[in-house]
Short mmCIF file of C-alpha atoms and ligand atoms in Angstrom, two decimals:
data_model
loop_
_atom_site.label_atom_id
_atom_site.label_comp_id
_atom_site.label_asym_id
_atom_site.label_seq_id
_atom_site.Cartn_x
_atom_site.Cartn_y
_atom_site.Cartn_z
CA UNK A 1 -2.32 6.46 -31.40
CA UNK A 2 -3.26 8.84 -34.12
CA UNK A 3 -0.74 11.54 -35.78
CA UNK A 4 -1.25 14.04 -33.45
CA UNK A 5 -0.80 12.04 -30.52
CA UNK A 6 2.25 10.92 -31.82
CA UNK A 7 2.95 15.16 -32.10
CA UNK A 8 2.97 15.73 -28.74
CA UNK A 9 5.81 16.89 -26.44
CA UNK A 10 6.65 14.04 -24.17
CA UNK A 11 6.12 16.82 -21.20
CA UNK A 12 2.41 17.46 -22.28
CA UNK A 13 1.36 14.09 -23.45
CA UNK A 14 0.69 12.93 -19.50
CA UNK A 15 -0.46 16.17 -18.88
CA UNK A 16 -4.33 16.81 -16.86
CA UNK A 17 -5.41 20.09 -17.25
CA UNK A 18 -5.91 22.38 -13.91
CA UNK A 19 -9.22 22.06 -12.69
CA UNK A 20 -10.93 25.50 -12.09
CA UNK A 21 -14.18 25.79 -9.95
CA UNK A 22 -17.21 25.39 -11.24
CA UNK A 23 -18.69 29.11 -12.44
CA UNK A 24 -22.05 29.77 -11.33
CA UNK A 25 -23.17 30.34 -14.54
CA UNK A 26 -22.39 26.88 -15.86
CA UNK A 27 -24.34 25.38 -12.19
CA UNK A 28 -27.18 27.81 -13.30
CA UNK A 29 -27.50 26.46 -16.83
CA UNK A 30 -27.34 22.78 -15.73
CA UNK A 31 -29.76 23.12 -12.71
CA UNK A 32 -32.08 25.49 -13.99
CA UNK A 33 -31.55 27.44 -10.63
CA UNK A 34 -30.80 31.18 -9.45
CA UNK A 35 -29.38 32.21 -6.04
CA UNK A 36 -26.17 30.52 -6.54
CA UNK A 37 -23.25 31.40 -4.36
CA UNK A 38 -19.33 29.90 -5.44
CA UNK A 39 -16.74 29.90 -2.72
CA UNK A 40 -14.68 27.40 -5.07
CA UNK A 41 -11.80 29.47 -6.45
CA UNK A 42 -10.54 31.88 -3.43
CA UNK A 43 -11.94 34.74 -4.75
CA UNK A 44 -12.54 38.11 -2.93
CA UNK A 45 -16.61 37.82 -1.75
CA UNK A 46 -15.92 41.67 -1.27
CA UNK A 47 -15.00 42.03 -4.93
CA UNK A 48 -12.18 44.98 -5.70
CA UNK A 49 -12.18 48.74 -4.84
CA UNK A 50 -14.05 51.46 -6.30
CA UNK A 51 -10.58 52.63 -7.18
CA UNK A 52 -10.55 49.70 -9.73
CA UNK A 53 -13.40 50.22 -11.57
CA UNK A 54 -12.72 54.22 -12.50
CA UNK A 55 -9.09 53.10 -13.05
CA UNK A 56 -10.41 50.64 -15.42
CA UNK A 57 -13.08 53.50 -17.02
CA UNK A 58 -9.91 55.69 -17.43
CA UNK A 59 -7.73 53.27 -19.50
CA UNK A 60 -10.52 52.25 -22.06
CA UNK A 61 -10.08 54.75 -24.52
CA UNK A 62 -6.47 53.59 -24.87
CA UNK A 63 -7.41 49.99 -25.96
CA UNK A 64 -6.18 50.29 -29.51
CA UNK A 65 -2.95 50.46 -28.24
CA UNK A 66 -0.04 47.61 -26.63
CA UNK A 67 -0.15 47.75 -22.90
CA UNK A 68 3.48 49.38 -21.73
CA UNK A 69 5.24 45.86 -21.80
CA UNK A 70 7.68 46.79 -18.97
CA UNK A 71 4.61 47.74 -17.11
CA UNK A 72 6.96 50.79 -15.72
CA UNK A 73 4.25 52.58 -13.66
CA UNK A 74 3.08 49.46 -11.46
CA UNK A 75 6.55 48.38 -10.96
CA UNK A 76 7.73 51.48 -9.91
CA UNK A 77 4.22 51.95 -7.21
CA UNK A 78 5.66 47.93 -6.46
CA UNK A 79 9.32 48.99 -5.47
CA UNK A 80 8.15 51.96 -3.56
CA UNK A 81 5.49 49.63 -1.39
CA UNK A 82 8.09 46.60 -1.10
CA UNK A 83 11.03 48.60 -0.39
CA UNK A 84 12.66 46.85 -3.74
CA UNK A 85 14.43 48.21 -6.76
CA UNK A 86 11.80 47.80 -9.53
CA UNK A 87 14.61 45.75 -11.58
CA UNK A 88 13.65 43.40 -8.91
CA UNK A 89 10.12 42.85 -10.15
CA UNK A 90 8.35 40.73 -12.36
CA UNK A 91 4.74 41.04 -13.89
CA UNK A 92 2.75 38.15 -14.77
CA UNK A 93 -0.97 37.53 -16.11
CA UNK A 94 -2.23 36.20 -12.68
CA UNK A 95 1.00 34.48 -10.45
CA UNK A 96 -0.42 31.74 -12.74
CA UNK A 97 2.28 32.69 -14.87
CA UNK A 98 5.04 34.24 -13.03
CA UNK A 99 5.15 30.32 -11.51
CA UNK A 100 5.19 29.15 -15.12
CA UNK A 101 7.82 31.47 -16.12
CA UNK A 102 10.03 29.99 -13.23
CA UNK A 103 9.39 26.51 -14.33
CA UNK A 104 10.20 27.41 -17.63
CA UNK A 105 13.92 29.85 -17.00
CA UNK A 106 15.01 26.97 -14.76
CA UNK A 107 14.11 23.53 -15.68
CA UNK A 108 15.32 21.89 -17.85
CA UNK A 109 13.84 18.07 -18.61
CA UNK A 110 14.85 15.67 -16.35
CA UNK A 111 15.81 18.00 -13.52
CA UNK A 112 14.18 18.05 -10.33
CA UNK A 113 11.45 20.31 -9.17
CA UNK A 114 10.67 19.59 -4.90
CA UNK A 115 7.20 20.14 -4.00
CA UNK A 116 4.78 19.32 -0.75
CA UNK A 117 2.22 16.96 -1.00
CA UNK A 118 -1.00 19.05 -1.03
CA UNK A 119 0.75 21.62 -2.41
CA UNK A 120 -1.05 24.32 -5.25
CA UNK A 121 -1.39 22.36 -8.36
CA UNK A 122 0.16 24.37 -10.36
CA UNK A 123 3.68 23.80 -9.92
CA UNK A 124 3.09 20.41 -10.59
CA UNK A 125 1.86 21.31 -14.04
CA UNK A 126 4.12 23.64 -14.53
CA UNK A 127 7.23 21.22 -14.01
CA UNK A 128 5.36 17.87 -15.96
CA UNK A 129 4.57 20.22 -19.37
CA UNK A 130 8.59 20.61 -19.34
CA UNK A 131 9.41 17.04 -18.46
CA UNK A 132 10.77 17.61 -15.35
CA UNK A 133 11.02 15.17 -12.50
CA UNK A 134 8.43 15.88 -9.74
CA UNK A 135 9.57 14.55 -6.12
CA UNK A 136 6.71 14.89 -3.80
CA UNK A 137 7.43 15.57 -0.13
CA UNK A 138 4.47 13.73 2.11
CA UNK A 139 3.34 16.61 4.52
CA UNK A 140 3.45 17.04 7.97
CA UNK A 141 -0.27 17.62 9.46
CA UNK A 142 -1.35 18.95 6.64
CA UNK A 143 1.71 21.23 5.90
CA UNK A 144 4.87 21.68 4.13
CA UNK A 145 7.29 19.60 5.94
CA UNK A 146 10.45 21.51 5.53
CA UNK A 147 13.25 19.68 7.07
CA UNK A 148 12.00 16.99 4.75
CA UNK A 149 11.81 19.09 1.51
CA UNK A 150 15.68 20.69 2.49
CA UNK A 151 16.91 16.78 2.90
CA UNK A 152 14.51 15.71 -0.85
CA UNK A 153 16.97 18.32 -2.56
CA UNK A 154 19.80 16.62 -4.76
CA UNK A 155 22.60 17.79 -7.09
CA UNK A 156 20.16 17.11 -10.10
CA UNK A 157 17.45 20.16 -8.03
CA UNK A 158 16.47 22.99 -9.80
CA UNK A 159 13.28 24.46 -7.83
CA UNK A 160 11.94 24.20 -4.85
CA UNK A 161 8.08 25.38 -4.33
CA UNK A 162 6.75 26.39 -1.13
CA UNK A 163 3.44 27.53 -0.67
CA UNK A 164 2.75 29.94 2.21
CA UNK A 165 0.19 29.63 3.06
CA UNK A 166 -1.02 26.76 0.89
CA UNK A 167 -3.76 26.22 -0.85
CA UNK A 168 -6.02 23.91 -1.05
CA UNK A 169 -4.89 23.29 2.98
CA UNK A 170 -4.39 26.93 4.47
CA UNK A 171 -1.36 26.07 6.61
CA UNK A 172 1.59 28.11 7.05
CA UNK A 173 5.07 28.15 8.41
CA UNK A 174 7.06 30.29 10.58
CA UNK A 175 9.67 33.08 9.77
CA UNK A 176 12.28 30.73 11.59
CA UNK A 177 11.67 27.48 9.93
CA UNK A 178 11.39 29.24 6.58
CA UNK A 179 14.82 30.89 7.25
CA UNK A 180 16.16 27.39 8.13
CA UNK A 181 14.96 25.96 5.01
CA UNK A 182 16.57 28.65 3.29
CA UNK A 183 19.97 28.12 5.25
CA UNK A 184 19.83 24.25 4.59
CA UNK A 185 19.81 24.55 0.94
CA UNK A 186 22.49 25.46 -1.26
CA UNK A 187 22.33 28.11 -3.04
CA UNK A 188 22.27 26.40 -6.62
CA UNK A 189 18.48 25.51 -5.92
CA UNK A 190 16.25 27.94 -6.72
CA UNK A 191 13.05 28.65 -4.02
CA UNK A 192 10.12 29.94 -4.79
CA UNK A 193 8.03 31.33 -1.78
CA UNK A 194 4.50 31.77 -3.06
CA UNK A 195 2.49 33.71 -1.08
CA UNK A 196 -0.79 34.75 -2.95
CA UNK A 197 -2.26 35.11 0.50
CA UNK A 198 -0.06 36.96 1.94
CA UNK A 199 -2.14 39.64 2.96
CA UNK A 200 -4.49 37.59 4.57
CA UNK A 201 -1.80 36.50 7.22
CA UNK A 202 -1.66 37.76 10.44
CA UNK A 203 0.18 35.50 12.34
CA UNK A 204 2.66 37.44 14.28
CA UNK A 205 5.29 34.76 13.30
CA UNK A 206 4.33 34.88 9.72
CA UNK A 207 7.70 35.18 7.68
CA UNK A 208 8.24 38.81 6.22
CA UNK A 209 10.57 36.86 3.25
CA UNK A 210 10.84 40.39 0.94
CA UNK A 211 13.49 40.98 3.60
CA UNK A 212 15.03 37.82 2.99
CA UNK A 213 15.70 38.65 -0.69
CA UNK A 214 18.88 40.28 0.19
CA UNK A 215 20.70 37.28 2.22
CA UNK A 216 19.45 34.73 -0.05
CA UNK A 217 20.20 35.44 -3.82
CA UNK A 218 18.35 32.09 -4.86
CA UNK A 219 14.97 33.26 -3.62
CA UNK A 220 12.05 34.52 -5.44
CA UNK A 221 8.87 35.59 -3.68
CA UNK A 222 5.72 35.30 -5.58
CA UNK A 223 2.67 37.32 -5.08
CA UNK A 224 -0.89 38.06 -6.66
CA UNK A 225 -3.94 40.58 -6.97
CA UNK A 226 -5.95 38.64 -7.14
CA UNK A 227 -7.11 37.52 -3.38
CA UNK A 228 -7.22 40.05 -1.37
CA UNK A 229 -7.21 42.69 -3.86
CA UNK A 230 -9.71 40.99 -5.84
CA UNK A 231 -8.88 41.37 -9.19
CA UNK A 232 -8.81 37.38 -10.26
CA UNK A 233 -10.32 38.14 -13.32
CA UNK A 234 -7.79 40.75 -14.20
CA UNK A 235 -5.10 38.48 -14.35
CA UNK A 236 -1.87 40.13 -12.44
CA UNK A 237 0.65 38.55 -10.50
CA UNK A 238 4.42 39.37 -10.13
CA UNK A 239 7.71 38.12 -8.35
CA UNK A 240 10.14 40.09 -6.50
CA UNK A 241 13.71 38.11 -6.88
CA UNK A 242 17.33 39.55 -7.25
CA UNK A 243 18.05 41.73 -9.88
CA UNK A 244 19.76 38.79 -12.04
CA UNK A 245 17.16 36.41 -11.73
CA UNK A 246 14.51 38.86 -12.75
CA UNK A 247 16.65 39.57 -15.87
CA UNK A 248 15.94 35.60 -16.51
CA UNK A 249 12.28 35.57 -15.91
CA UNK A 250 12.04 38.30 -18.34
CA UNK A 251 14.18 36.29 -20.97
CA UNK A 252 10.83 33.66 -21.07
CA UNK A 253 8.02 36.80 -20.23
CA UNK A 254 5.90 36.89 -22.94
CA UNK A 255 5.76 40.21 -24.06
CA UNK A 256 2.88 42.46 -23.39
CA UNK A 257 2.00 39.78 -20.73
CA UNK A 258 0.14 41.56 -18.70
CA UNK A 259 -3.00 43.92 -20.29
CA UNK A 260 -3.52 47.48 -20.09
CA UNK A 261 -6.92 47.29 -18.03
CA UNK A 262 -5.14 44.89 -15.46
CA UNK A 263 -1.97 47.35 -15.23
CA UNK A 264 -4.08 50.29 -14.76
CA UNK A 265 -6.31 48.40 -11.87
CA UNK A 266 -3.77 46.74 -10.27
CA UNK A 267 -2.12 50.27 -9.41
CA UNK A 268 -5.47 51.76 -8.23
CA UNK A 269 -5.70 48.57 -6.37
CA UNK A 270 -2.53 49.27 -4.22
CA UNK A 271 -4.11 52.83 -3.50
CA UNK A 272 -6.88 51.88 -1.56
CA UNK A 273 -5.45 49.39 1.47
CA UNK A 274 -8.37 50.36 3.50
CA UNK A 275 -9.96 47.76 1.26
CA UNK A 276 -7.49 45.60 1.61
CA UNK A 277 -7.83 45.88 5.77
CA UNK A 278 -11.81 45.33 5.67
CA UNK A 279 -10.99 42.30 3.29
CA UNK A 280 -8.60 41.00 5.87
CA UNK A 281 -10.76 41.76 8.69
CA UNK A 282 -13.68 40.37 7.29
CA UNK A 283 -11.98 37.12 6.12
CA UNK A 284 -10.58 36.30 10.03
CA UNK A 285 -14.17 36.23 11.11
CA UNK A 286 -15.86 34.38 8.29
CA UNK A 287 -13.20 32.04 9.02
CA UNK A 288 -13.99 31.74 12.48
CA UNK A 289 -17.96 31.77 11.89
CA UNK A 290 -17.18 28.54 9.48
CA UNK A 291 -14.73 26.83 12.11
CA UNK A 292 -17.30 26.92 14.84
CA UNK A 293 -20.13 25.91 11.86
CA UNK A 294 -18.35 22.96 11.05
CA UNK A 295 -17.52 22.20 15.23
CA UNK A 296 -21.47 22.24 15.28
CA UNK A 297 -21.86 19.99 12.59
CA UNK A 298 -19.21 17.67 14.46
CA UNK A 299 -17.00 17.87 11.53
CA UNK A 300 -13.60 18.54 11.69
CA UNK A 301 -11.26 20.82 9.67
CA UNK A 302 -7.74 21.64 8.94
CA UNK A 303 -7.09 25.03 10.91
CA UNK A 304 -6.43 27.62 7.98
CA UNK A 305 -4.57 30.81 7.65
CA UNK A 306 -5.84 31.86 4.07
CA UNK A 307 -9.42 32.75 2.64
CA UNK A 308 -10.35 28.89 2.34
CA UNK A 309 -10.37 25.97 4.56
CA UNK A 310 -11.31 22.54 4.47
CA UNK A 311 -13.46 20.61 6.18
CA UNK A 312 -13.76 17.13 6.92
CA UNK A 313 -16.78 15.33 5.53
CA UNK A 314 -15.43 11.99 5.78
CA UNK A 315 -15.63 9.44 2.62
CA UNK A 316 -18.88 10.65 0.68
CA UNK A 317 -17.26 14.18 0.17
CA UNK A 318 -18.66 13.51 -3.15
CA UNK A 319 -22.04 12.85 -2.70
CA UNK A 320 -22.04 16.02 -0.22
CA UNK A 321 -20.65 17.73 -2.78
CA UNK A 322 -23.04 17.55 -5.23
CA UNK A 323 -25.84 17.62 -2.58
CA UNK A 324 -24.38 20.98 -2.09
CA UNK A 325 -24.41 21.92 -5.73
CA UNK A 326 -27.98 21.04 -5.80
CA UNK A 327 -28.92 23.46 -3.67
CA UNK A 328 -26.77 26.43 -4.57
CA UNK A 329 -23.58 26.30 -3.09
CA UNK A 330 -20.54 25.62 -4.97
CA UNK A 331 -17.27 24.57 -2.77
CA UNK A 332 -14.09 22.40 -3.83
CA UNK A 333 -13.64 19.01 -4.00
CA UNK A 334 -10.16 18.30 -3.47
CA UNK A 335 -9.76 14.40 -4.20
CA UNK A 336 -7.18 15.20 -6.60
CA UNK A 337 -4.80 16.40 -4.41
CA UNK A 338 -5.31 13.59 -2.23
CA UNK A 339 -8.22 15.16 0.60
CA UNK A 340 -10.17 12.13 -0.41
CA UNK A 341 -12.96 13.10 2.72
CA UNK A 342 -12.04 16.83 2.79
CA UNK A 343 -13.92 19.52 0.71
CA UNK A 344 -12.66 23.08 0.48
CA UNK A 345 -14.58 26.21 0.98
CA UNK A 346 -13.82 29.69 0.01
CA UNK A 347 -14.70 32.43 2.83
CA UNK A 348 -17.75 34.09 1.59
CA UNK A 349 -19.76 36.79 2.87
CA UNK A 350 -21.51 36.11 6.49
CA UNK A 351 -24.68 35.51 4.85
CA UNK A 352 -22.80 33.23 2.69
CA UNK A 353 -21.09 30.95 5.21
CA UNK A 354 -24.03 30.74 7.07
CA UNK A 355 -25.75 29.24 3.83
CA UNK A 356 -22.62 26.95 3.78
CA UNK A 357 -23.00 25.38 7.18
CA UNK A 358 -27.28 25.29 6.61
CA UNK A 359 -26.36 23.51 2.80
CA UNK A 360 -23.92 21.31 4.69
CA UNK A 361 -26.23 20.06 6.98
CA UNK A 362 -28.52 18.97 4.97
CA UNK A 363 -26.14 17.22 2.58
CA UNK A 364 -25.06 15.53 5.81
CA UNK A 365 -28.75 14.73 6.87
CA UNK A 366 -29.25 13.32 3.13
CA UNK A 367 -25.90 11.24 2.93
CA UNK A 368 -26.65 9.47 5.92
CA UNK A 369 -30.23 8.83 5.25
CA UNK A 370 -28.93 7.03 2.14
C1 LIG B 401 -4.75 31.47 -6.15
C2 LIG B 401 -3.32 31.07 -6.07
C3 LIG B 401 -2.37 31.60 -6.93
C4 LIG B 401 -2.68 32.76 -7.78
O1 LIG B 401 -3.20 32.63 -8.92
P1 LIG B 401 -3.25 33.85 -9.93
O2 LIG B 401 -2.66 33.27 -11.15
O3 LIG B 401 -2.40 34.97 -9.40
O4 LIG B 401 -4.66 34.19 -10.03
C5 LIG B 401 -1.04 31.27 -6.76
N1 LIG B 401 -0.66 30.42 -5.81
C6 LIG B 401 -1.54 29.88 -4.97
C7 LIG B 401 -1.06 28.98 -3.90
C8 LIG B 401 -2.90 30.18 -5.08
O5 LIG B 401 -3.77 29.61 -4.27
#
């Protein structure tokens, strides 16, 4: 072990760094070809809204100077939207963070963090860099098993994480067993409800948890721009929680966490829901269009509520994969969270999905030949 190694915190010293898709720039350098489409990171195909861009135009001139660290004027457009006091709000640099701040206000090593199996990598990460104890609930086709979480919770439980919906699977759970879970548990554990595709939801049964806030004072709802507003690259995320556990977050919030260009787009963002609808709209049917791609291909797939889904390409997911890659198309492998013959794939545009089910094919046709 050299000196440094010796150095580092026993948290981070286990620690594998999150695994982000491949860009299509890096694909184009190594292949030496153009024309290449990613649906590997959940990212809006439709990009942002016009709004964003002369939002963005209008805050450059004001780059010498710190972003408004409070971020006052998006909290306050926030609380008017959500119906919540803006002392109820926290900004992060992409939910990325807002999760990490949790983590971080909460945990302390050795304590327990609950998550799903298949849940978002993150709050694994999160909890191992501050040597907490992970205790993975096995899911329930696919999805968070609650009743199982509730019952994983101990006296030495700090957090709970639910994703909904999750990602890599795109499963969801109803408003009633979500308020169950939240009745079962005491109100010493903390839950996170992450919902960075909340938007994209419209199941009629799909919980509406910022109106849980106010009967359960251990709850903090998580939410991003960057799906269906598509700002990713932006970076903004925020929680809505009670107003004392927002004062905590901000205890940990680095400040000036959030930059001025993000701020500035984020609000425009929140201006122009019509965006937001065609997003929506659009993502039900590419969703739909990939379903009944896959049902052609005779593959099956996990039935998905967000802007990805995964589909089952049995055991050489890997070699189809990169058969995939090679001609264009960059999706998710998602061995490491335990889909071993599942690969995940962002909805694109139509012309996009089509190219998915065409590249698919093929890699199919190839991986059999073989
Ligand atoms: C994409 C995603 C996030 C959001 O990430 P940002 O940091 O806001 O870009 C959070 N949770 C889940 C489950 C996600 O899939």
């Amino acid at each position: 072990m050299s000196t440094i190694d010796q150095l580092i915190a026993s948290g981070v010293r286990g620690l594998q760094p999150y695994q982000p898709g491949k860009p299509a720039e890096t694909l184009e350098r190594e292949l030496g070809i153009t024309n290449i489409i990613k649906l590997a990171s959940n990212e809006n195909p439709h990009g942002a809204s016009p709004l964003v861009a002369a939002a963005i135009t209008d805050t450059l001139s004001g780059l010498a100077r710190y972003p408004d660290g409070s971020g006052y004027s998006l909290k306050e457009t926030l609380s008017k939207r959500l119906g919540v006091s803006a002392e109820q709000i926290t900004l992060g640099n992409g939910s990325n963070d807002v999760l990490d701040l949790v983590v971080r206000a909460f945990v302390d090593p050795g304590q327990q963090v609950v998550i799903a199996e298949y849940a978002f990598a993150v709050y694994a990460l999160a909890t191992q860099s501050v040597n907490g104890e992970l205790i993975v609930v096995p899911a329930r086709d696919f999805g968070h098993d609650l009743e199982a979480m509730a019952t994983a919770v101990t006296d030495f439980t700090r957090v709970v994480f639910v994703a909904n919906p999750n990602n890599p699977t795109g499963t969801y759970r109803d408003c009633a067993s979500i308020e169950h879970f939240l009745e079962a548990l005491p109100s010493s554990v903390i839950v996170v409800i992450d919902e960075a595709y909340f938007e994209y939801v419209k199941e009629l049964d799909y919980p509406d948890s910022i109106r849980l806030l106010s009967h359960f004072s251990n709850l903090i709802v998580v939410r991003t721009f960057s799906k269906a507003y598509g700002l990713a690259g932006l970076r903004v995320g925020y929680a809505i929680a009670s107003e004392q556990i927002t004062e905590v977050l901000n205890r940990v919030r680095h400040p000036f966490n959030v930059n001025s260009l993000a701020l500035a787009a984020a609000e425009a963002a929140l201006d122009d829901q019509d965006f937001v609808v065609r997003s929506v709209t659009e993502n039900l049917k590419g969703l739909k269009q990939l379903a009944s791609g896959f049902g052609e291909l005779g593959l099956g797939w996990i039935p998905s509520v967000a802007n990805c889904i995964c589909v089952r390409v049995g055991p050489n997911a890997t070699q189809i994969f990169e058969s995939m890659l090679r001609q264009g198309v960059i999706v998710r492998p998602v061995a490491n969270y335990g889909l071993t013959d599942y690969l995940r794939v962002s909805v694109g545009l139509e012309e996009e999905n089509d190219r998915v089910i065409e590249t698919l094919k093929n890699a199919l046709a190839d991986s059999t030949g073989s």
